[in-house]
N, CA, C and O atoms as a GROMACS GRO file, in nm:
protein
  432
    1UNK      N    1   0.680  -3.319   6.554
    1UNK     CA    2   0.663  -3.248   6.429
    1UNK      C    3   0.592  -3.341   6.331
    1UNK      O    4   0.620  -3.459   6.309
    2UNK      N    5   0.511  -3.278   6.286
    2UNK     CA    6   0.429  -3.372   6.146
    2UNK      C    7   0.472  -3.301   6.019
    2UNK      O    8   0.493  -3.180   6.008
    3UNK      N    9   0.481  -3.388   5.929
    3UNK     CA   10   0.535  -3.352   5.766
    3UNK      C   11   0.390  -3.469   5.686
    3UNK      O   12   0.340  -3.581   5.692
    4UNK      N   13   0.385  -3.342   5.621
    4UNK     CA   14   0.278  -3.360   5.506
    4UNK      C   15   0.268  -3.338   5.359
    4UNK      O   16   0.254  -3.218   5.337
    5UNK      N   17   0.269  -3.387   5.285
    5UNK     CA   18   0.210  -3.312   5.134
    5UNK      C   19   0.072  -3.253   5.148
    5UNK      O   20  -0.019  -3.295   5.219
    6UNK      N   21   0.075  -3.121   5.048
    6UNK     CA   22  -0.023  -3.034   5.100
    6UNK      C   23  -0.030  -3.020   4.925
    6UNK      O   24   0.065  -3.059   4.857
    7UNK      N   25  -0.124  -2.973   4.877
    7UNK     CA   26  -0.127  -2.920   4.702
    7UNK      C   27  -0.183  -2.782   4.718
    7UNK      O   28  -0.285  -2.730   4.763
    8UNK      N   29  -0.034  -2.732   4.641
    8UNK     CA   30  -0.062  -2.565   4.582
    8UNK      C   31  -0.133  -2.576   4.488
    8UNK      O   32  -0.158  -2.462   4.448
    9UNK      N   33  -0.184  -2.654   4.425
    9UNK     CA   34  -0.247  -2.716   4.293
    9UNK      C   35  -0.327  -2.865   4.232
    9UNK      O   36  -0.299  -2.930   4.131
   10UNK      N   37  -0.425  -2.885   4.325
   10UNK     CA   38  -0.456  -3.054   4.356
   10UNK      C   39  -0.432  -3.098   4.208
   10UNK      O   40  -0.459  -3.033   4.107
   11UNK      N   41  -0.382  -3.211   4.215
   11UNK     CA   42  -0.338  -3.309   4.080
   11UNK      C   43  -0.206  -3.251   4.019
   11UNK      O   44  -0.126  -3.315   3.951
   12UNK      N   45  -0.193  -3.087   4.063
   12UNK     CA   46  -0.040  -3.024   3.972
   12UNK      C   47   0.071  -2.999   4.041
   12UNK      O   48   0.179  -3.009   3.982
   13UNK      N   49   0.067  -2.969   4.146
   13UNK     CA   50   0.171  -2.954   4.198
   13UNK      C   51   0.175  -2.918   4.374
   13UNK      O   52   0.122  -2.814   4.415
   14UNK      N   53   0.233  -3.002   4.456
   14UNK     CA   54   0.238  -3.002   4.531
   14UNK      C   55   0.356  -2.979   4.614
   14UNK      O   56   0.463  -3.017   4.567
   15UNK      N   57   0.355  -2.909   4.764
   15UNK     CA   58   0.442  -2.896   4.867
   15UNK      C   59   0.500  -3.020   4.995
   15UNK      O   60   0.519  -3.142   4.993
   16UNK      N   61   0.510  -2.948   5.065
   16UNK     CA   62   0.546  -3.014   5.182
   16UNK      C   63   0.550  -2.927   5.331
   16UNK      O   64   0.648  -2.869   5.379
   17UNK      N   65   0.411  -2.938   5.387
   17UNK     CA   66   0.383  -2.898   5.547
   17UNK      C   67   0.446  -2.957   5.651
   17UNK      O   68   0.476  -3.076   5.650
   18UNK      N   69   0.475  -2.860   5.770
   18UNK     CA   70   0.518  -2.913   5.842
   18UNK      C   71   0.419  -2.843   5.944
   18UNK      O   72   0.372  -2.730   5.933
   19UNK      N   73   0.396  -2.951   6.065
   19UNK     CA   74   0.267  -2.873   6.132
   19UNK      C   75   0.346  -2.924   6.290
   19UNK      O   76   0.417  -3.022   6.316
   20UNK      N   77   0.316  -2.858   6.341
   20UNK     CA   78   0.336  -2.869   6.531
   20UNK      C   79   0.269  -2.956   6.570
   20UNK      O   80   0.167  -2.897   6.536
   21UNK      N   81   0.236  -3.034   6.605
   21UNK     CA   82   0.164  -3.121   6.650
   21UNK      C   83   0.133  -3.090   6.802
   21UNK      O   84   0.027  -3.138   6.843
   22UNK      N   85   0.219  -3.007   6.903
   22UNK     CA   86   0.180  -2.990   7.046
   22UNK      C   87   0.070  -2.881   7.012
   22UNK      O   88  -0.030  -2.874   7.085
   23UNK      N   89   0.082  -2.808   6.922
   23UNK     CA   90   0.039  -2.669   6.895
   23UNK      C   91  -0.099  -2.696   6.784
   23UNK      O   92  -0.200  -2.626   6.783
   24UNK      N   93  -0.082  -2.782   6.719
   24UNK     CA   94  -0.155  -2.778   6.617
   24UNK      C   95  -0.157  -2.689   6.501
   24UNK      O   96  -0.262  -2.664   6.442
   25UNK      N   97  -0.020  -2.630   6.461
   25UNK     CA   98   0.003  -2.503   6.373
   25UNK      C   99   0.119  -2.528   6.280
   25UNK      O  100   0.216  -2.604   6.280
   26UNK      N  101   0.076  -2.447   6.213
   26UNK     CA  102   0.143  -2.474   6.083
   26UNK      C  103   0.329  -2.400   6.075
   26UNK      O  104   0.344  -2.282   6.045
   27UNK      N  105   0.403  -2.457   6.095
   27UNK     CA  106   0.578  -2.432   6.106
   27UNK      C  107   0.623  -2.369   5.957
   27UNK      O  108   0.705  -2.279   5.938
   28UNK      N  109   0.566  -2.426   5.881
   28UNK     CA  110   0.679  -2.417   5.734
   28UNK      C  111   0.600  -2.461   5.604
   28UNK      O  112   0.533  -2.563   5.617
   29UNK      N  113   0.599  -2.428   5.541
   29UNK     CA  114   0.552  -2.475   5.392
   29UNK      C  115   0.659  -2.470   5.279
   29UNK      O  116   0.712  -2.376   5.220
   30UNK      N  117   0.670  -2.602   5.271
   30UNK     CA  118   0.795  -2.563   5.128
   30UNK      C  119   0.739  -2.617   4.998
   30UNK      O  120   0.652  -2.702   4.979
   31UNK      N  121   0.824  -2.533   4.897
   31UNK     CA  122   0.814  -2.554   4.801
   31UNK      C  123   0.747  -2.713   4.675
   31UNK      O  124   0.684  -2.745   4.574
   32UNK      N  125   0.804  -2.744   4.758
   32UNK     CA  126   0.827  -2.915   4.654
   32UNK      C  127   0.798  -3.051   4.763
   32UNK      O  128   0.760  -3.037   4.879
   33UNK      N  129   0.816  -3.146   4.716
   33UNK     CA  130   0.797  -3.250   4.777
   33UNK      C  131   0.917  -3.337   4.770
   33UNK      O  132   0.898  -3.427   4.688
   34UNK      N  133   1.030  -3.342   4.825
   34UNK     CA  134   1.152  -3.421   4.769
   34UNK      C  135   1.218  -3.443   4.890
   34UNK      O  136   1.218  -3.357   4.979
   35UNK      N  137   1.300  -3.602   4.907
   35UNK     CA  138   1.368  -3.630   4.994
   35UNK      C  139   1.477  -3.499   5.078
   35UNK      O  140   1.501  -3.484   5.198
   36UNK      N  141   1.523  -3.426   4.965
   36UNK     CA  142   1.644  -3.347   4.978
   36UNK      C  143   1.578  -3.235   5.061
   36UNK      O  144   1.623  -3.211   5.173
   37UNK      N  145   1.473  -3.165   5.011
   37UNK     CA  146   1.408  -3.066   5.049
   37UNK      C  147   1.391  -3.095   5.213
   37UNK      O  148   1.430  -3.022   5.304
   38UNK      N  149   1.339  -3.190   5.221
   38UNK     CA  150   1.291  -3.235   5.359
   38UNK      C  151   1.426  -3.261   5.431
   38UNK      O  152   1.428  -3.193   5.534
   39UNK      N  153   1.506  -3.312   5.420
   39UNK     CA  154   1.644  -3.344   5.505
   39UNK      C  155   1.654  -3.192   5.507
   39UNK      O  156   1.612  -3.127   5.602
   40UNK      N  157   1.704  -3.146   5.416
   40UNK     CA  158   1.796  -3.015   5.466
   40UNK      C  159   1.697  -2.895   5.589
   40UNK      O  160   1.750  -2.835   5.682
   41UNK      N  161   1.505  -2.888   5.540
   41UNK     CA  162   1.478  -2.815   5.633
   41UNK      C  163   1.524  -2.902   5.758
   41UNK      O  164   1.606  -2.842   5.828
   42UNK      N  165   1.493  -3.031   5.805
   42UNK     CA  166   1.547  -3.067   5.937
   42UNK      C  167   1.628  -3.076   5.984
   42UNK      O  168   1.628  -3.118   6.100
   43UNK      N  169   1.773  -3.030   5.901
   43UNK     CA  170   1.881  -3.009   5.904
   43UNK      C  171   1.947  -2.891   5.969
   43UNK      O  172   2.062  -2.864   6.003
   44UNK      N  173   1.799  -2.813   5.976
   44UNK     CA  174   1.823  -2.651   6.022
   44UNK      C  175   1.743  -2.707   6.130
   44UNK      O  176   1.817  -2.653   6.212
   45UNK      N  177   1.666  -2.761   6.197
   45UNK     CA  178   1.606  -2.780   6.317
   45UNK      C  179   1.604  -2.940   6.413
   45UNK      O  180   1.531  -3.031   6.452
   46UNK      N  181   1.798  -2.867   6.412
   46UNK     CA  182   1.802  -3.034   6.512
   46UNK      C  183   1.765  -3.060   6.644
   46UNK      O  184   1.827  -3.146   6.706
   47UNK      N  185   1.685  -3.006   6.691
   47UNK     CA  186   1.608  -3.040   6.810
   47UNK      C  187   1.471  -3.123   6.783
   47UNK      O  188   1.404  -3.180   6.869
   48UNK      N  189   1.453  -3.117   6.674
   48UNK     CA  190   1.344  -3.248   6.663
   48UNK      C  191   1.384  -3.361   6.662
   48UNK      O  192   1.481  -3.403   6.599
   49UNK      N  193   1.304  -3.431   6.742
   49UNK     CA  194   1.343  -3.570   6.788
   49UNK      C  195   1.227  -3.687   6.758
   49UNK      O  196   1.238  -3.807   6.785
   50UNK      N  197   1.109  -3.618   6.693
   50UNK     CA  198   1.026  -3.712   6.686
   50UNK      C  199   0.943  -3.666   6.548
   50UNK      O  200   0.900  -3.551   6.553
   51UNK      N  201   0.920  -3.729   6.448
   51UNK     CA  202   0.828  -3.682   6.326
   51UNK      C  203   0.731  -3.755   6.330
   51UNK      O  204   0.742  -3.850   6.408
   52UNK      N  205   0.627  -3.745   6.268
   52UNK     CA  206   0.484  -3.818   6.237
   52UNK      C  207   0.496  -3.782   6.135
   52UNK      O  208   0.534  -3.666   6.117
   53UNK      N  209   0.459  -3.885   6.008
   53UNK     CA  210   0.463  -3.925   5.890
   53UNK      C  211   0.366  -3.974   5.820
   53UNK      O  212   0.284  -4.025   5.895
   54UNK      N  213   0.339  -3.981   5.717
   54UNK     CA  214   0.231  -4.079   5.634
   54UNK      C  215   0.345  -4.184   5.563
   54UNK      O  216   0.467  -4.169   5.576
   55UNK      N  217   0.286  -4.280   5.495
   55UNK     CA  218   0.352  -4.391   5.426
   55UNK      C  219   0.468  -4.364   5.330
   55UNK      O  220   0.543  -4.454   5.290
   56UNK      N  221   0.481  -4.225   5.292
   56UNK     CA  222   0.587  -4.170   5.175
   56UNK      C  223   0.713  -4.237   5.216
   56UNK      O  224   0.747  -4.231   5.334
   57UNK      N  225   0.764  -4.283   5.153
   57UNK     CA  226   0.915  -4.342   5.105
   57UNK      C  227   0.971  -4.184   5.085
   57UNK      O  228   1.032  -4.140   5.182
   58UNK      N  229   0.961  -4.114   4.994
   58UNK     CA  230   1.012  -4.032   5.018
   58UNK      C  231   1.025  -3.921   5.105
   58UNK      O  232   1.114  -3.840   5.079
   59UNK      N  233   0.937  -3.899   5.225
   59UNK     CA  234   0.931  -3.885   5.354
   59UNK      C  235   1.020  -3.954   5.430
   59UNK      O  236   1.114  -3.888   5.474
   60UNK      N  237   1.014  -4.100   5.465
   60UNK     CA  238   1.118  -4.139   5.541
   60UNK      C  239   1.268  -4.130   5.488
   60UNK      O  240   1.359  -4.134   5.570
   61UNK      N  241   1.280  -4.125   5.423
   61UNK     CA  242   1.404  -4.102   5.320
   61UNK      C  243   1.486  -3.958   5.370
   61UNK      O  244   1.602  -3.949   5.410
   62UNK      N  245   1.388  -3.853   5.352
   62UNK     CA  246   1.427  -3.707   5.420
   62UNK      C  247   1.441  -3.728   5.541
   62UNK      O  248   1.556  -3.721   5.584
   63UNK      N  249   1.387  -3.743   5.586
   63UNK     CA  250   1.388  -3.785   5.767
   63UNK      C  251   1.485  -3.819   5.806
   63UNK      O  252   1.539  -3.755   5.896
   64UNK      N  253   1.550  -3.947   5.746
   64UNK     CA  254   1.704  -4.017   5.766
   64UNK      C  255   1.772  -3.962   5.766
   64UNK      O  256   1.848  -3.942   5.861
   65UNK      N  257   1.774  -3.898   5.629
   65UNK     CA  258   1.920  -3.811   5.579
   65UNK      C  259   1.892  -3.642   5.695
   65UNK      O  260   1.984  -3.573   5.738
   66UNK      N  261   1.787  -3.625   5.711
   66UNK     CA  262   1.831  -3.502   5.779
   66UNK      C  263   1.826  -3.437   5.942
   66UNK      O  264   1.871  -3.333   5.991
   67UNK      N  265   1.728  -3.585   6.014
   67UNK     CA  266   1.735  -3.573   6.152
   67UNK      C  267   1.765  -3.726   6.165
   67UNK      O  268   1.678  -3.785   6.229
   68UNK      N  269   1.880  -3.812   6.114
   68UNK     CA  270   1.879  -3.966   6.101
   68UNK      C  271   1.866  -4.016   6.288
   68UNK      O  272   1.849  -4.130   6.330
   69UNK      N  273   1.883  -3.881   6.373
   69UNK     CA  274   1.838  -3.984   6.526
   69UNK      C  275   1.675  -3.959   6.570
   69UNK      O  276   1.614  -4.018   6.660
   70UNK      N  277   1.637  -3.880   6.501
   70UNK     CA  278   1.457  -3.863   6.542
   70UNK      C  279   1.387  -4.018   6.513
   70UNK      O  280   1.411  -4.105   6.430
   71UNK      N  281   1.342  -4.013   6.564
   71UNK     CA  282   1.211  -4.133   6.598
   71UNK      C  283   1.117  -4.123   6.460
   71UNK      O  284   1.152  -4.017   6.407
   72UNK      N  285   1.028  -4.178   6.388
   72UNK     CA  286   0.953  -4.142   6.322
   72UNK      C  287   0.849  -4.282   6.342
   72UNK      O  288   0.864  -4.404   6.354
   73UNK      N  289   0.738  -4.186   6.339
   73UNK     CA  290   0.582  -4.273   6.354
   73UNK      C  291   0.492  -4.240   6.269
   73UNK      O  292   0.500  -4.152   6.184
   74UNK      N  293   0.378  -4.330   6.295
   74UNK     CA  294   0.272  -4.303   6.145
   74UNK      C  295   0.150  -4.224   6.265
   74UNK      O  296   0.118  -4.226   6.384
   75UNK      N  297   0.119  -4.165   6.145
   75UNK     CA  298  -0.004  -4.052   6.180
   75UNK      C  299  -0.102  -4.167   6.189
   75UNK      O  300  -0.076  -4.275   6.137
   76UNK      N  301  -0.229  -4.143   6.264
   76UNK     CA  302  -0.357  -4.223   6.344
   76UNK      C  303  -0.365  -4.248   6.200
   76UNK      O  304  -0.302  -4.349   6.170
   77UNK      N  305  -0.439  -4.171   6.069
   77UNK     CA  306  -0.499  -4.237   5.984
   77UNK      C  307  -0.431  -4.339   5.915
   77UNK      O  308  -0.486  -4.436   5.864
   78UNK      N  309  -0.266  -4.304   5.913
   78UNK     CA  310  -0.217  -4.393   5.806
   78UNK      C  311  -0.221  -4.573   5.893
   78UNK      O  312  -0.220  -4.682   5.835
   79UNK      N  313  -0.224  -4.545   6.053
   79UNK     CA  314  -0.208  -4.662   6.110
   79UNK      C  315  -0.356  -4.778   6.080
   79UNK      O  316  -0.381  -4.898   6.065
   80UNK      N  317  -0.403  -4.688   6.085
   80UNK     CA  318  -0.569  -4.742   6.082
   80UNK      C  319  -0.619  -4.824   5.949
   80UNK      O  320  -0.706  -4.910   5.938
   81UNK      N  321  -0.511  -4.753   5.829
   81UNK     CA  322  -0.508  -4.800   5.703
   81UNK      C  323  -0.427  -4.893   5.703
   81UNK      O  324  -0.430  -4.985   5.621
   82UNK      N  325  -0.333  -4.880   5.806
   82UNK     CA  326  -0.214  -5.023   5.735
   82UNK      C  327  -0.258  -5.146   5.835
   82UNK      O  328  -0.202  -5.253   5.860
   83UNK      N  329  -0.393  -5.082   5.888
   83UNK     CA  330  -0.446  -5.232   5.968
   83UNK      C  331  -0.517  -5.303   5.906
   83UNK      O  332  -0.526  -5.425   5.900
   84UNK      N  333  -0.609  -5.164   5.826
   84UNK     CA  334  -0.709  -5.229   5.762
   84UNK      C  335  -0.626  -5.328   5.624
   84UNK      O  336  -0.656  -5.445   5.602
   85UNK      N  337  -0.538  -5.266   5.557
   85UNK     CA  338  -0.530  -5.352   5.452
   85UNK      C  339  -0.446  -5.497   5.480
   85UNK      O  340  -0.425  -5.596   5.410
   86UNK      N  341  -0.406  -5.456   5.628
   86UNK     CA  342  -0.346  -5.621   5.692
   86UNK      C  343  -0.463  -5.716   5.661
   86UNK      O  344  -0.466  -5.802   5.573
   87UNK      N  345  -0.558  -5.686   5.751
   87UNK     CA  346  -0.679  -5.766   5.781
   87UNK      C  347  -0.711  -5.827   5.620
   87UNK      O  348  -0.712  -5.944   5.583
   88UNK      N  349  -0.742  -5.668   5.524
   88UNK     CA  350  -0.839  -5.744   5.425
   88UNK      C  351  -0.728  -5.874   5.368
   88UNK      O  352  -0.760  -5.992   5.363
   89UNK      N  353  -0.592  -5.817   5.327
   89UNK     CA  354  -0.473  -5.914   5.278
   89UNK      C  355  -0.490  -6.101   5.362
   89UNK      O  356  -0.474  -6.217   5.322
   90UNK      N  357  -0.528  -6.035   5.487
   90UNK     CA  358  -0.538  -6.175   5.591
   90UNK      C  359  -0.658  -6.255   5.526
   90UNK      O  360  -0.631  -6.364   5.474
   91UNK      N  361  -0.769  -6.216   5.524
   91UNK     CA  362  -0.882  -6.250   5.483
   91UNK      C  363  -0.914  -6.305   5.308
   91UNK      O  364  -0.962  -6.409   5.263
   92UNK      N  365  -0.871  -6.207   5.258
   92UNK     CA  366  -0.804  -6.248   5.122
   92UNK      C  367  -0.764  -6.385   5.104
   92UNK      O  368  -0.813  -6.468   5.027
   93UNK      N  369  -0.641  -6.401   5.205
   93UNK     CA  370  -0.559  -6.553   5.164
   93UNK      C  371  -0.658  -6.637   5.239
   93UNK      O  372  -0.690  -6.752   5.210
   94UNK      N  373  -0.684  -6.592   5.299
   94UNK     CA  374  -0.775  -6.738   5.395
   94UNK      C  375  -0.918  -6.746   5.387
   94UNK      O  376  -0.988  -6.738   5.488
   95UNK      N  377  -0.972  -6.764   5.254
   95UNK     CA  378  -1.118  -6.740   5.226
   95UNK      C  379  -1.184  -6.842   5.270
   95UNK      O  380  -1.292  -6.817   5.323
   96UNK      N  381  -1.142  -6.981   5.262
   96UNK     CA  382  -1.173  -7.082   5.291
   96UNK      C  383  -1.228  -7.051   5.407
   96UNK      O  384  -1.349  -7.057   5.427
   97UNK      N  385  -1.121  -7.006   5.514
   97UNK     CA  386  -1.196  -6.967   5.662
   97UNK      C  387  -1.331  -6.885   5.684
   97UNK      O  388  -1.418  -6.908   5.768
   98UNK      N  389  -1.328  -6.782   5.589
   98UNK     CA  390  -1.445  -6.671   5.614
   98UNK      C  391  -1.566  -6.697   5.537
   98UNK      O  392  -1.647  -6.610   5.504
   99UNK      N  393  -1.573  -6.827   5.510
   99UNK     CA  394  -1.683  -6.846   5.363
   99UNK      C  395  -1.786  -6.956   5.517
   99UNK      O  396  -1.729  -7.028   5.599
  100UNK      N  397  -1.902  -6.937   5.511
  100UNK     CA  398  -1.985  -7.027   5.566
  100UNK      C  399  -2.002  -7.132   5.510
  100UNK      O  400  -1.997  -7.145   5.388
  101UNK      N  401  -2.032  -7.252   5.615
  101UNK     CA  402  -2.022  -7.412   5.530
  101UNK      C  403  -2.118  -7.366   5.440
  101UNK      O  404  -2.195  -7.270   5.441
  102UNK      N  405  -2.090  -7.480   5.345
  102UNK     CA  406  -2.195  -7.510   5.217
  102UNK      C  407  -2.329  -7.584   5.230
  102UNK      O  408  -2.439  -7.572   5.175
  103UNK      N  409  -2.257  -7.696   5.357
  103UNK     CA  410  -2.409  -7.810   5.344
  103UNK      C  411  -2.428  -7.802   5.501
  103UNK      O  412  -2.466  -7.916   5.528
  104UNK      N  413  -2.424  -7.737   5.609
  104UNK     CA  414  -2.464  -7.723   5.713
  104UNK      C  415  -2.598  -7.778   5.746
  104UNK      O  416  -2.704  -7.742   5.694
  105UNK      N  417  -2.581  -7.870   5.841
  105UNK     CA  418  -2.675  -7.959   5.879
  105UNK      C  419  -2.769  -7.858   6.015
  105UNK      O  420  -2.721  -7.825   6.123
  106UNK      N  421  -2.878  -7.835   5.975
  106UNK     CA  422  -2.947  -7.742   6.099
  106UNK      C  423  -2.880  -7.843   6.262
  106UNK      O  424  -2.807  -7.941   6.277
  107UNK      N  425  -2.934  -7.775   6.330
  107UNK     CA  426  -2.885  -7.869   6.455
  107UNK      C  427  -3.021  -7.915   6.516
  107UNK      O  428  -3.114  -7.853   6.466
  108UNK      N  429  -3.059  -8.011   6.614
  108UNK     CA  430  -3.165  -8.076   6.638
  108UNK      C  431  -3.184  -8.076   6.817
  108UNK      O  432  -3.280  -8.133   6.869
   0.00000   0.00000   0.00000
């Protein structure tokens, strides 16, 4: 199962999708976006055992409280992002490393 924020209203107000992931289809649309909201729908569907998520704290939060033995993983894009900002963070601290010498002697 995948859980998403979706906007009934981009910038005003937003939901919370839940999409099939074997299926690729859309399960549920609720109202709001809130830890509580999210526990209790999974609360009605304890046969899920596995969620896909984005980075929301308040996503994993629902998740706990309402299927606390399901598995939960990050969706391809959010993984791809929490690589990339590893790397740049890596690169960041270690500039010294990524900077080309200054007085490099040609070679002969």
């Amino acid at each position: 199962m995948g859980v998403d924020e979706w906007a009934w209203r981009r910038g005003h107000r937003y939901g919370t999708i839940f999409v099939d992931l074997a299926t690729h289809r859309v399960v549920d649309l609720l109202p709001e976006r809130s830890a509580a909201t999210v526990a209790a729908w999974l609360a009605q569907h304890p046969t899920i055992t596995v969620v896909c998520r984005d980075r929301s704290s308040l996503y994993a939060d629902g998740i706990r409280q309402g299927a606390p033995e399901a598995v939960q993983v990050v969706d391809r894009l959010h993984l791809v992002d929490n690589l990339r900002e590893a790397v740049e963070a890596f690169l960041r601290n270690h500039r010294v490393l990524s900077r080309p010498p200054q007085h490099a002697q040609p070679r002969r």
